PDB file of C-alpha atoms in Angstrom:
ATOM      1  CA  LYS K   1      93.959 121.950  90.338  1.00 55.00           C
ATOM      2  CA  ASN K   2      96.471 120.287  88.030  1.00 71.00           C
ATOM      3  CA  LEU K   3      99.423 121.594  90.034  1.00 69.00           C
ATOM      4  CA  LEU K   4      97.773 120.480  93.274  1.00 68.00           C
ATOM      5  CA  GLU K   5      97.223 116.967  91.892  1.00 67.00           C
ATOM      6  CA  ARG K   6     100.849 116.706  90.802  1.00 65.00           C
ATOM      7  CA  PHE K   7     102.038 117.980  94.176  1.00 62.00           C
ATOM      8  CA  SER K   8      99.797 115.480  95.962  1.00 64.00           C
ATOM      9  CA  LYS K   9     101.083 112.598  93.820  1.00 61.00           C
ATOM     10  CA  SER K  10     104.650 113.694  94.473  1.00 62.00           C
ATOM     11  CA  LEU K  11     104.069 113.692  98.230  1.00 60.00           C
ATOM     12  CA  TYR K  12     102.433 110.275  98.065  1.00 63.00           C
ATOM     13  CA  LYS K  13     105.330 108.903  96.016  1.00 73.00           C
ATOM     14  CA  ASP K  14     107.820 110.277  98.551  1.00 80.00           C
ATOM     15  CA  ASP K  15     105.883 108.720 101.449  1.00 85.00           C
ATOM     16  CA  TYR K  16     105.728 105.405  99.598  1.00 89.00           C
ATOM     17  CA  ALA K  17     109.477 105.452  98.925  1.00 91.00           C
ATOM     18  CA  ARG K  18     110.313 106.263 102.550  1.00 93.00           C
ATOM     19  CA  GLN K  19     108.068 103.488 103.840  1.00 94.00           C
ATOM     20  CA  ALA K  20     109.511 101.025 101.323  1.00 94.00           C
ATOM     21  CA  VAL K  21     113.040 101.858 102.500  1.00 96.00           C
ATOM     22  CA  VAL K  22     112.044 101.462 106.171  1.00 96.00           C
ATOM     23  CA  GLU K  23     110.430  98.058 105.540  1.00 96.00           C
ATOM     24  CA  THR K  24     113.253  96.788 103.320  1.00 96.00           C
ATOM     25  CA  VAL K  25     115.979  97.822 105.763  1.00 97.00           C
ATOM     26  CA  PHE K  26     114.125  96.117 108.602  1.00 97.00           C
ATOM     27  CA  SER K  27     113.530  92.887 106.671  1.00 97.00           C
ATOM     28  CA  ILE K  28     117.180  92.610 105.580  1.00 97.00           C
ATOM     29  CA  ALA K  29     119.261  94.265 108.313  1.00 96.00           C
ATOM     30  CA  ARG K  30     116.784  94.085 111.232  1.00 96.00           C
ATOM     31  CA  VAL K  31     117.272  97.812 111.838  1.00 97.00           C
ATOM     32  CA  GLN K  32     114.130  99.719 112.793  1.00 96.00           C
ATOM     33  CA  LEU K  33     113.958 103.172 111.215  1.00 96.00           C
ATOM     34  CA  SER K  34     111.161 105.689 111.083  1.00 95.00           C
ATOM     35  CA  PRO K  35     110.174 107.320 107.774  1.00 94.00           C
ATOM     36  CA  GLN K  36     111.492 110.638 109.148  1.00 94.00           C
ATOM     37  CA  ASP K  37     114.982 109.083 109.311  1.00 96.00           C
ATOM     38  CA  VAL K  38     114.975 108.445 105.569  1.00 96.00           C
ATOM     39  CA  SER K  39     115.432 110.857 102.673  1.00 94.00           C
ATOM     40  CA  LEU K  40     115.558 109.848  99.010  1.00 92.00           C
ATOM     41  CA  LYS K  41     116.294 112.349  96.277  1.00 91.00           C
ATOM     42  CA  GLU K  42     117.562 111.708  92.752  1.00 91.00           C
ATOM     43  CA  GLY K  43     118.893 108.259  93.624  1.00 92.00           C
ATOM     44  CA  VAL K  44     120.708 109.388  96.772  1.00 95.00           C
ATOM     45  CA  LEU K  45     119.468 107.748  99.948  1.00 95.00           C
ATOM     46  CA  SER K  46     120.233 109.447 103.269  1.00 96.00           C
ATOM     47  CA  ILE K  47     119.620 107.551 106.479  1.00 96.00           C
ATOM     48  CA  ARG K  48     119.883 108.942 110.010  1.00 97.00           C
ATOM     49  CA  ALA K  49     120.747 106.206 112.516  1.00 96.00           C
ATOM     50  CA  GLY K  50     123.005 105.245 115.404  1.00 96.00           C
ATOM     51  CA  ALA K  51     126.481 103.756 115.012  1.00 96.00           C
ATOM     52  CA  ALA K  52     125.502 100.092 115.449  1.00 96.00           C
ATOM     53  CA  ALA K  53     122.580 100.459 113.039  1.00 96.00           C
ATOM     54  CA  LYS K  54     124.810 102.167 110.459  1.00 96.00           C
ATOM     55  CA  ASN K  55     127.330  99.328 110.625  1.00 96.00           C
ATOM     56  CA  GLU K  56     124.624  96.711 110.146  1.00 96.00           C
ATOM     57  CA  MET K  57     123.154  98.563 107.169  1.00 97.00           C
ATOM     58  CA  ARG K  58     126.585  99.090 105.594  1.00 96.00           C
ATOM     59  CA  LEU K  59     127.249  95.343 105.766  1.00 96.00           C
ATOM     60  CA  LYS K  60     124.019  94.646 103.876  1.00 97.00           C
ATOM     61  CA  GLU K  61     123.909  97.775 101.714  1.00 96.00           C
ATOM     62  CA  GLY K  62     124.152  95.951  98.375  1.00 96.00           C
ATOM     63  CA  THR K  63     121.368  93.551  99.320  1.00 97.00           C
ATOM     64  CA  ILE K  64     119.176  96.441 100.456  1.00 96.00           C
ATOM     65  CA  GLN K  65     119.772  98.339  97.198  1.00 96.00           C
ATOM     66  CA  GLU K  66     118.935  95.252  95.115  1.00 96.00           C
ATOM     67  CA  ALA K  67     115.751  94.614  97.075  1.00 96.00           C
ATOM     68  CA  LEU K  68     114.614  98.223  96.677  1.00 96.00           C
ATOM     69  CA  LYS K  69     115.230  98.034  92.935  1.00 95.00           C
ATOM     70  CA  ASN K  70     113.609  94.644  92.391  1.00 95.00           C
ATOM     71  CA  LEU K  71     110.665  94.851  94.798  1.00 92.00           C
ATOM     72  CA  HIS K  72     109.799  98.545  94.723  1.00 91.00           C
ATOM     73  CA  ASN K  73     111.445  99.885  91.545  1.00 93.00           C
ATOM     74  CA  ILE K  74     113.444 102.348  93.655  1.00 93.00           C
ATOM     75  CA  ARG K  75     116.933 102.899  92.292  1.00 94.00           C
ATOM     76  CA  VAL K  76     119.597 103.995  94.766  1.00 95.00           C
ATOM     77  CA  SER K  77     122.973 105.090  93.413  1.00 95.00           C
ATOM     78  CA  ARG K  78     124.518 106.258  96.694  1.00 95.00           C
ATOM     79  CA  VAL K  79     123.786 105.875 100.395  1.00 95.00           C
ATOM     80  CA  PHE K  80     124.797 108.401 103.048  1.00 95.00           C
ATOM     81  CA  TYR K  81     124.547 107.707 106.763  1.00 95.00           C
ATOM     82  CA  THR K  82     124.231 110.598 109.198  1.00 92.00           C
TER      83      THR K  82
END
């Protein structure tokens, strides 16, 4: 039971983080992502997107990172675009 609860909380936290990234990117860069396009592990954010979307996010990357830290307490040390 204890392991299941921790696993469930971990999944919920991951879903929350993905959704927070999707909403923050859209509000700042006006790029629509789906939660499946986003991966966050140990401060490394990976985003799967098209070329135009990647360019727009790169231009506003610092602003996006600050917003994630300040609004959602999600710290991002590096961002990879695939």
